[in-house]
Amino acid sequence: MSEADLHGEQPAPDTGLDEDDRLKPEFVDAVLAAVEAGDAEAAHAKVARLHPADIADLVELTPAEERPALVSAIADLIDGDVLAEMNDWVREALVDALEPHQVADIAAELDTDDAVAIIEDMDAEDQREVLRALDPDDRAAIEEALSYPEESAGRLMQRELIAVPEHWTVGDVLDYLRGSEDLTTDFWEIFVVDPAHKPIGTCALSWVLRTPRSVSMSDVMKREQTLIPVDMDQEEVALRFQKYALISAAVVDANGRLVGMITVDDVVHIISEEAGEDILRLSGAGEGDINEPVIDSYKGRVRWLITNLGTALVAATIISLFESTIARMVTLAALMPIVAGVGGNAGTQTMAVTVRALATNQLTQSNSVRAIRRELAIALLNGSTVAAVIGMATAFVFWNAHLGAVIAAAMLANIVIAGLAGVVVPLALDRFRADPAVASSIFVTMTTDSMGFLAFLGLASASGLVG
């Protein structure tokens, strides 16, 4: 008998989550087994205890061919909150299987930004059918959001906010909040606007609750605020939230009028999404989503591999120029990949640091020269250390001090070149308004491979190592 039984205690119900708040494999298997056995009631009872985000995880963890049966068994649990948390590819497949009126019912439950996230990836005809099924107010808000560029503040913002005129008192605001049933229920700040509906200040909800009713909002509000232009890229929005420690921020149109707000919970998703995108772009892995269809993943990756094949031909051409040198000393063929490989790794390190610094606005035109000097200093230190190690090791293994000196000099030169390329290439791409995360790796790899082979084989020929 357990200790809980001895004390008459009931064991804690199994939440289905492990210590890291991930769904346990045995829980997922139990739910799917119940669905497969036709016991929808048992499956529903297990899933009903989960948070919407965990229900979304459950659907994503279910094999694609088994998802329709699972969704059918727990259909009433798949609401807007679950779809908003779901992976884009999985959500798109589920939404495609729903009728337009069902999608409209779900969208009507959500804030505008979450509704837009569900509708924006649908086909144009399906979008029109869903929009026609919405209430006029919801339809107008979503259509306006869809008119803004993708990944802009206009797509990210929600229209549900609290805005009051500056001549109101705190008492007026409290009466307004308590007496209006149609107001949003989730907000942290109250925006104060002028007669033209332009934001002139903000007031934290806690300030309103702690201030006497007779005090004017113009006296309690904070006039300094961070305004987000409606067409600002979501990555820049995230940087502003991070820099100024914002909880929410007003979004304004081209005329400075308040049109929406962005909250920190939306920005957390954006920070994670943008960071992941940069890593995947550096590797040329496309969207890199494990739920992405195989053909789409193939298309996203193969073009970069073909491009890399072209840049590899540059290195191969350099090697062919030293064919006779390699023929006279075959050892060179065994050692030259080391020079190129280590140089490539050094370039990748510098490139990753530079791309991240550009993405977070740590690296700008004002400090680019200083950044180049810094990376060159690091490259010289790294190059000297690695060159000394490879030089001594080569001299010892092959009993050839001359060969050790040549590979050491080539290694130093290539690591310095790699460090320079790793910072200059992303800076140049950024200067020409190209995404450094997309193309930097190709140019840096080509540079380190080509220069590594050229430095090693060129020094071997010029120094008289090969007679």
Coordinates of C-alpha atoms in Angstrom, one line a residue:
M1 CA 0.0 0.0 0.0
S2 CA 1.3 3.4 -0.9
E3 CA 1.9 6.3 1.5
A4 CA -0.9 8.2 -0.1
D5 CA -3.3 5.3 0.6
L6 CA -2.2 5.1 4.2
H7 CA -3.0 8.7 4.8
G8 CA -6.3 8.5 2.8
E9 CA -4.9 10.9 0.1
Q10 CA -5.9 10.6 -3.5
P11 CA -2.9 10.3 -5.9
A12 CA -2.4 13.4 -8.1
P13 CA -4.0 13.1 -11.5
D14 CA -1.6 12.4 -14.4
T15 CA -1.3 15.6 -16.4
G16 CA 0.4 13.8 -19.3
L17 CA 3.4 16.1 -19.0
D18 CA 7.0 15.3 -17.9
E19 CA 9.2 17.5 -15.7
D20 CA 10.0 19.7 -18.8
D21 CA 6.3 20.3 -19.5
R22 CA 6.5 18.1 -22.6
L23 CA 3.9 15.5 -23.5
K24 CA 5.0 12.0 -22.3
P25 CA 5.3 9.5 -25.1
E26 CA 3.1 7.0 -23.2
F27 CA 0.4 9.7 -22.8
V28 CA 0.4 10.4 -26.6
D29 CA 0.3 6.6 -27.3
A30 CA -2.6 6.1 -24.9
V31 CA -4.6 8.8 -26.5
L32 CA -4.0 7.5 -30.0
A33 CA -4.7 3.9 -28.9
A34 CA -8.1 5.1 -27.5
V35 CA -8.9 6.8 -30.8
E36 CA -7.8 3.8 -32.8
A37 CA -10.0 1.5 -30.6
G38 CA -13.0 3.8 -31.3
D39 CA -13.2 5.0 -27.7
A40 CA -13.5 8.7 -28.5
E41 CA -14.9 9.4 -25.0
A42 CA -11.7 8.0 -23.3
A43 CA -9.5 10.0 -25.6
H44 CA -11.5 13.2 -25.0
A45 CA -11.3 12.7 -21.2
K46 CA -7.5 12.5 -21.4
V47 CA -7.1 15.5 -23.7
A48 CA -9.6 17.7 -21.9
R49 CA -7.2 18.3 -19.0
L50 CA -4.5 19.8 -21.3
H51 CA -3.7 23.4 -21.9
P52 CA -4.5 24.7 -25.5
A53 CA -0.8 24.8 -26.2
D54 CA -0.4 21.2 -25.1
I55 CA -3.4 20.1 -27.2
A56 CA -1.7 21.8 -30.2
D57 CA 1.5 19.8 -29.4
L58 CA -0.5 16.6 -29.3
V59 CA -1.9 17.2 -32.7
E60 CA 1.6 18.0 -34.1
L61 CA 3.1 14.8 -32.5
T62 CA 0.4 12.7 -34.1
P63 CA 1.3 11.1 -37.5
A64 CA -0.3 12.9 -40.3
E65 CA -2.4 9.9 -41.3
E66 CA -3.8 9.6 -37.8
R67 CA -4.6 13.3 -37.2
P68 CA -8.1 13.3 -38.8
A69 CA -9.3 10.6 -36.4
L70 CA -7.8 12.4 -33.4
V71 CA -9.3 15.7 -34.4
S72 CA -12.7 14.1 -34.9
A73 CA -12.6 12.6 -31.4
I74 CA -11.7 15.9 -29.7
A75 CA -13.3 18.3 -32.2
D76 CA -14.9 20.5 -29.5
L77 CA -11.5 21.0 -27.9
I78 CA -9.9 22.3 -31.1
D79 CA -10.8 25.9 -30.7
G80 CA -9.2 29.2 -31.7
D81 CA -6.7 29.1 -28.8
V82 CA -5.5 25.7 -29.9
L83 CA -5.2 26.7 -33.5
A84 CA -3.3 29.9 -32.6
E85 CA -0.7 27.8 -30.8
M86 CA -0.3 25.2 -33.6
N87 CA 2.5 24.8 -36.0
D88 CA 1.8 26.7 -39.3
W89 CA 2.0 23.6 -41.5
V90 CA -0.2 21.5 -39.3
R91 CA -2.7 24.3 -38.7
E92 CA -3.0 24.9 -42.5
A93 CA -3.8 21.3 -43.1
L94 CA -6.5 21.3 -40.4
V95 CA -8.0 24.6 -41.6
D96 CA -8.2 23.3 -45.1
A97 CA -10.3 20.4 -43.9
L98 CA -12.8 22.7 -42.2
E99 CA -15.8 24.4 -43.8
P100 CA -15.6 28.2 -44.2
H101 CA -18.3 28.8 -41.6
Q102 CA -16.3 26.7 -39.1
V103 CA -13.2 28.7 -39.7
A104 CA -15.2 31.9 -39.4
D105 CA -16.6 30.7 -36.0
I106 CA -13.1 30.1 -34.8
A107 CA -11.7 33.4 -36.1
A108 CA -14.6 35.3 -34.4
E109 CA -13.4 34.0 -31.0
L110 CA -9.8 35.3 -31.4
D111 CA -8.0 38.6 -31.3
T112 CA -7.5 40.1 -34.7
D113 CA -3.8 39.1 -34.9
D114 CA -4.5 35.4 -34.2
A115 CA -7.5 35.4 -36.6
V116 CA -5.3 36.8 -39.3
A117 CA -2.6 34.1 -38.6
I118 CA -5.2 31.5 -39.4
I119 CA -6.8 33.1 -42.4
E120 CA -3.7 34.6 -44.2
D121 CA -2.4 31.3 -45.5
M122 CA -5.6 30.1 -47.0
D123 CA -6.3 30.2 -50.8
A124 CA -7.9 33.4 -52.0
E125 CA -11.3 31.8 -52.7
D126 CA -11.4 30.2 -49.3
Q127 CA -10.4 33.5 -47.7
R128 CA -13.3 35.2 -49.4
E129 CA -15.7 32.6 -48.2
V130 CA -14.5 32.8 -44.6
L131 CA -14.6 36.6 -44.6
R132 CA -18.2 36.5 -46.0
A133 CA -19.2 34.3 -43.1
L134 CA -17.8 36.8 -40.5
D135 CA -19.7 39.6 -38.8
P136 CA -19.1 42.9 -40.6
D137 CA -17.0 44.4 -37.9
D138 CA -14.7 41.3 -37.7
R139 CA -14.5 41.1 -41.5
A140 CA -13.5 44.8 -41.8
A141 CA -10.8 44.4 -39.1
I142 CA -9.3 41.2 -40.7
E143 CA -9.5 42.6 -44.3
E144 CA -7.6 45.7 -43.1
A145 CA -4.9 43.6 -41.5
L146 CA -4.6 41.5 -44.6
S147 CA -3.9 44.6 -46.6
Y148 CA -0.7 45.2 -44.8
P149 CA 2.6 43.5 -45.8
E150 CA 3.4 40.1 -44.4
E151 CA 5.5 40.1 -41.2
S152 CA 4.6 43.8 -40.6
A153 CA 3.2 45.4 -37.5
G154 CA -0.1 45.7 -39.2
R155 CA -0.4 41.9 -39.4
L156 CA 0.9 41.4 -35.9
M157 CA -1.2 44.0 -34.1
Q158 CA -4.6 43.5 -32.5
R159 CA -7.4 46.1 -32.8
E160 CA -8.9 45.3 -29.4
L161 CA -7.5 48.0 -27.1
I162 CA -8.6 50.7 -24.6
A163 CA -8.3 54.3 -25.7
V164 CA -9.7 57.3 -23.8
P165 CA -9.7 61.1 -24.3
E166 CA -7.2 63.1 -22.3
H167 CA -9.9 65.3 -20.7
W168 CA -11.4 62.3 -18.9
T169 CA -10.8 61.8 -15.2
V170 CA -9.7 58.5 -13.7
G171 CA -13.3 58.1 -12.4
D172 CA -14.6 58.5 -16.0
V173 CA -12.2 55.8 -17.1
L174 CA -13.2 53.4 -14.3
D175 CA -16.9 53.9 -15.1
Y176 CA -16.2 53.3 -18.8
L177 CA -14.3 50.1 -18.1
R178 CA -17.0 48.7 -15.8
G179 CA -20.0 49.8 -17.8
S180 CA -19.0 48.7 -21.3
E181 CA -19.5 45.0 -22.0
D182 CA -17.9 45.0 -25.5
L183 CA -14.4 46.0 -24.4
T184 CA -11.4 43.7 -24.6
T185 CA -10.7 41.8 -21.4
D186 CA -7.0 41.5 -21.8
F187 CA -5.0 44.7 -21.5
W188 CA -2.2 46.2 -19.4
E189 CA -2.1 49.8 -20.6
I190 CA -4.7 52.4 -21.4
F191 CA -3.9 54.7 -24.4
V192 CA -4.8 58.3 -24.1
V193 CA -5.6 60.0 -27.4
D194 CA -6.3 63.5 -28.7
P195 CA -9.5 64.5 -30.7
A196 CA -7.8 63.3 -33.9
H197 CA -7.3 59.8 -32.2
K198 CA -3.6 60.2 -32.1
P199 CA -1.9 58.7 -29.0
I200 CA -0.4 61.3 -26.7
G201 CA 0.3 59.1 -23.7
T202 CA -0.2 55.8 -21.9
C203 CA -1.3 54.9 -18.5
A204 CA -0.6 51.5 -16.8
L205 CA -3.8 49.9 -15.5
S206 CA -2.2 49.7 -12.0
W207 CA -1.8 53.5 -12.0
V208 CA -5.5 53.9 -12.7
L209 CA -6.5 51.6 -9.9
R210 CA -4.3 53.4 -7.4
T211 CA -5.2 57.0 -8.4
P212 CA -8.1 59.1 -6.9
R213 CA -11.1 59.3 -9.2
S214 CA -10.9 63.1 -9.5
V215 CA -7.5 63.2 -11.1
S216 CA -7.3 63.9 -14.8
M217 CA -5.9 61.3 -17.2
S218 CA -3.6 64.0 -18.6
D219 CA -2.0 64.3 -15.2
V220 CA -1.5 60.6 -14.5
M221 CA -0.5 59.4 -18.0
K222 CA 3.1 59.0 -19.2
R223 CA 3.7 61.1 -22.3
E224 CA 6.9 59.4 -23.4
Q225 CA 5.9 56.3 -25.4
T226 CA 7.2 54.0 -28.1
L227 CA 5.0 54.2 -31.2
I228 CA 5.1 51.5 -33.8
P229 CA 4.5 52.4 -37.5
V230 CA 1.9 50.1 -39.0
D231 CA 4.3 49.0 -41.8
M232 CA 7.4 48.3 -39.6
D233 CA 8.9 44.9 -40.0
Q234 CA 8.1 42.5 -37.1
E235 CA 11.8 41.9 -36.5
E236 CA 12.3 45.6 -35.8
V237 CA 9.2 45.6 -33.6
A238 CA 10.7 42.8 -31.5
L239 CA 13.9 44.8 -31.2
R240 CA 12.0 47.8 -29.9
F241 CA 10.2 45.7 -27.3
Q242 CA 13.5 44.2 -26.2
K243 CA 15.4 47.6 -26.1
Y244 CA 12.7 49.5 -24.2
A245 CA 11.3 46.6 -22.1
L246 CA 7.8 47.1 -23.4
I247 CA 4.7 45.2 -22.3
S248 CA 2.5 46.7 -25.0
A249 CA 2.9 49.5 -27.6
A250 CA 0.6 51.6 -29.8
V251 CA 0.6 51.0 -33.5
V252 CA -0.1 54.1 -35.6
D253 CA -0.9 54.6 -39.3
A254 CA 0.8 57.0 -41.7
N255 CA -1.2 59.9 -40.3
G256 CA -0.2 59.1 -36.7
R257 CA -3.6 57.8 -35.7
L258 CA -3.9 54.9 -33.3
V259 CA -5.0 51.8 -35.2
G260 CA -4.0 48.9 -32.9
M261 CA -1.6 47.6 -30.3
I262 CA 1.1 44.9 -30.0
T263 CA 1.6 43.0 -26.8
V264 CA 4.7 41.2 -25.5
D265 CA 3.2 37.7 -25.8
D266 CA 3.1 38.2 -29.6
V267 CA 6.6 39.5 -29.6
V268 CA 8.0 36.5 -27.8
H269 CA 6.8 34.3 -30.7
I270 CA 8.4 36.7 -33.1
I271 CA 11.8 36.7 -31.4
S272 CA 11.9 32.9 -31.4
E273 CA 10.7 32.8 -35.0
E274 CA 13.2 35.3 -36.3
A275 CA 16.1 33.7 -34.4
G276 CA 15.3 30.3 -35.9
E277 CA 14.9 31.8 -39.4
D278 CA 18.4 33.3 -39.3
I279 CA 20.0 30.0 -38.2
L280 CA 18.1 28.1 -41.0
R281 CA 19.0 30.7 -43.6
L282 CA 22.7 30.5 -42.7
S283 CA 22.6 26.8 -43.3
G284 CA 20.4 27.0 -46.4
A285 CA 17.9 24.6 -44.9
G286 CA 14.8 26.5 -46.0
E287 CA 12.1 26.8 -43.4
G288 CA 13.5 23.8 -41.6
D289 CA 10.2 22.7 -40.2
I290 CA 9.8 19.0 -39.5
N291 CA 6.1 19.2 -40.5
E292 CA 7.0 20.8 -43.8
P293 CA 6.1 18.5 -46.8
V294 CA 9.1 16.6 -48.2
I295 CA 8.8 18.2 -51.7
D296 CA 8.8 21.7 -50.2
S297 CA 11.9 20.9 -48.0
Y298 CA 13.6 19.5 -51.1
K299 CA 12.9 22.7 -53.1
G300 CA 14.1 24.9 -50.3
R301 CA 17.4 23.1 -49.8
V302 CA 18.4 21.9 -53.3
R303 CA 18.9 25.3 -54.8
W304 CA 21.5 26.1 -52.1
L305 CA 23.3 22.9 -52.7
I306 CA 23.4 23.6 -56.5
T307 CA 24.8 27.1 -55.7
N308 CA 27.4 25.5 -53.4
L309 CA 28.3 23.2 -56.2
G310 CA 29.0 26.2 -58.4
T311 CA 31.2 27.8 -55.7
A312 CA 33.0 24.6 -55.2
L313 CA 34.1 24.6 -58.8
V314 CA 36.0 27.8 -58.1
A315 CA 38.1 25.9 -55.5
A316 CA 38.5 23.0 -57.9
T317 CA 39.8 25.3 -60.6
I318 CA 42.4 26.7 -58.2
I319 CA 43.5 23.1 -57.3
S320 CA 43.8 22.3 -61.0
L321 CA 46.3 25.2 -61.5
F322 CA 48.7 23.3 -59.1
E323 CA 48.2 19.9 -60.5
S324 CA 51.9 19.4 -61.2
T325 CA 52.9 20.6 -57.8
I326 CA 50.5 18.1 -56.1
A327 CA 51.8 15.3 -58.4
R328 CA 55.4 15.9 -57.2
M329 CA 54.4 15.9 -53.5
V330 CA 51.3 13.8 -52.9
T331 CA 51.4 14.8 -49.2
L332 CA 50.0 18.2 -50.2
A333 CA 46.7 16.6 -51.3
A334 CA 46.3 15.1 -47.8
L335 CA 47.0 18.3 -46.0
M336 CA 45.2 21.0 -48.0
P337 CA 41.7 20.0 -46.9
I338 CA 42.8 20.8 -43.3
V339 CA 43.7 24.4 -44.2
A340 CA 40.4 24.9 -46.1
G341 CA 38.3 23.2 -43.4
V342 CA 39.7 25.1 -40.4
G343 CA 39.5 28.3 -42.3
G344 CA 35.8 27.6 -43.1
N345 CA 35.0 27.0 -39.5
A346 CA 36.7 30.2 -38.5
G347 CA 34.8 32.1 -41.1
T348 CA 31.5 30.6 -39.9
Q349 CA 32.2 31.7 -36.4
T350 CA 32.8 35.3 -37.4
M351 CA 29.9 35.3 -39.8
A352 CA 27.4 33.9 -37.1
V353 CA 28.5 36.6 -34.7
T354 CA 28.2 39.4 -37.3
V355 CA 24.8 38.3 -38.6
R356 CA 23.4 38.2 -35.1
A357 CA 24.9 41.6 -34.3
L358 CA 23.3 43.0 -37.4
A359 CA 19.9 41.4 -36.6
T360 CA 19.9 42.9 -33.0
N361 CA 21.2 46.3 -34.1
Q362 CA 24.4 45.9 -32.1
L363 CA 26.4 46.4 -35.4
T364 CA 25.7 49.5 -37.4
Q365 CA 27.5 51.8 -39.7
S366 CA 28.8 53.8 -36.7
N367 CA 30.8 50.9 -35.3
S368 CA 31.4 48.7 -38.4
V369 CA 35.1 49.7 -38.6
R370 CA 35.7 48.9 -35.0
A371 CA 34.0 45.5 -35.5
I372 CA 36.2 44.7 -38.4
R373 CA 39.3 45.5 -36.4
R374 CA 38.1 43.4 -33.5
E375 CA 37.5 40.4 -35.7
L376 CA 40.8 40.8 -37.4
A377 CA 42.5 40.8 -34.0
I378 CA 40.7 37.6 -33.0
A379 CA 41.6 36.0 -36.3
L380 CA 45.3 36.8 -35.8
L381 CA 45.2 35.3 -32.3
N382 CA 43.3 32.2 -33.5
G383 CA 45.4 31.9 -36.6
S384 CA 48.7 32.1 -34.7
T385 CA 47.6 29.5 -32.2
V386 CA 46.3 27.0 -34.8
A387 CA 49.2 27.6 -37.2
A388 CA 51.7 26.8 -34.5
V389 CA 49.9 23.6 -33.6
I390 CA 49.5 22.4 -37.2
G391 CA 53.0 23.5 -38.1
M392 CA 54.7 21.5 -35.4
A393 CA 52.5 18.5 -35.8
T394 CA 53.1 18.4 -39.6
A395 CA 56.9 18.8 -39.1
F396 CA 56.9 16.0 -36.5
V397 CA 54.7 13.5 -38.4
F398 CA 56.3 14.0 -41.9
W399 CA 59.8 14.9 -40.6
N400 CA 59.8 17.9 -42.7
A401 CA 60.2 21.3 -41.1
H402 CA 59.8 23.1 -44.4
L403 CA 56.4 21.5 -44.9
G404 CA 55.4 22.4 -41.4
A405 CA 56.4 26.1 -41.9
V406 CA 54.4 26.2 -45.2
I407 CA 51.2 24.8 -43.8
A408 CA 51.5 27.1 -40.7
A409 CA 51.8 30.2 -42.9
A410 CA 48.9 29.1 -45.1
M411 CA 46.8 28.3 -42.0
L412 CA 47.5 31.8 -40.5
A413 CA 46.7 33.5 -43.8
N414 CA 43.5 31.6 -44.4
I415 CA 42.1 32.2 -40.9
V416 CA 42.8 35.9 -41.1
I417 CA 41.1 36.0 -44.5
A418 CA 38.2 34.0 -43.1
G419 CA 37.8 36.4 -40.2
L420 CA 37.8 39.3 -42.6
A421 CA 35.3 37.7 -45.0
G422 CA 33.1 36.6 -42.1
V423 CA 32.5 40.2 -41.1
V424 CA 32.8 42.1 -44.4
V425 CA 30.5 39.9 -46.4
P426 CA 27.5 40.2 -44.1
L427 CA 28.2 44.0 -43.7
A428 CA 28.3 44.4 -47.5
L429 CA 25.1 42.5 -48.0
D430 CA 23.4 44.5 -45.3
R431 CA 24.6 47.7 -46.9
F432 CA 23.0 46.7 -50.2
R433 CA 19.7 45.8 -48.5
A434 CA 20.1 42.1 -48.9
D435 CA 19.5 39.6 -46.0
P436 CA 23.0 38.7 -44.7
A437 CA 21.6 35.5 -43.2
V438 CA 20.6 34.2 -46.6
A439 CA 23.7 34.5 -48.8
S440 CA 26.6 35.1 -46.4
S441 CA 27.5 31.4 -45.9
I442 CA 27.9 30.8 -49.7
F443 CA 30.4 33.7 -50.2
V444 CA 32.3 33.0 -47.0
T445 CA 32.7 29.3 -47.8
M446 CA 33.8 30.0 -51.3
T447 CA 36.4 32.5 -50.0
T448 CA 37.8 30.3 -47.3
D449 CA 38.0 27.2 -49.5
S450 CA 39.6 29.0 -52.5
M451 CA 42.0 31.1 -50.5
G452 CA 43.0 28.1 -48.3
F453 CA 43.9 26.1 -51.3
L454 CA 45.6 29.0 -53.0
A455 CA 47.6 30.0 -50.0
F456 CA 48.8 26.4 -49.2
L457 CA 49.6 25.3 -52.7
G458 CA 50.9 28.7 -53.7
L459 CA 53.3 28.9 -50.8
A460 CA 54.4 25.3 -51.4
S461 CA 55.4 26.2 -55.0
A462 CA 56.9 29.6 -54.3
S463 CA 59.0 28.5 -51.3
G464 CA 60.7 25.7 -53.2
L465 CA 59.2 23.0 -51.0
V466 CA 58.5 20.9 -54.2
G467 CA 61.6 20.5 -56.3

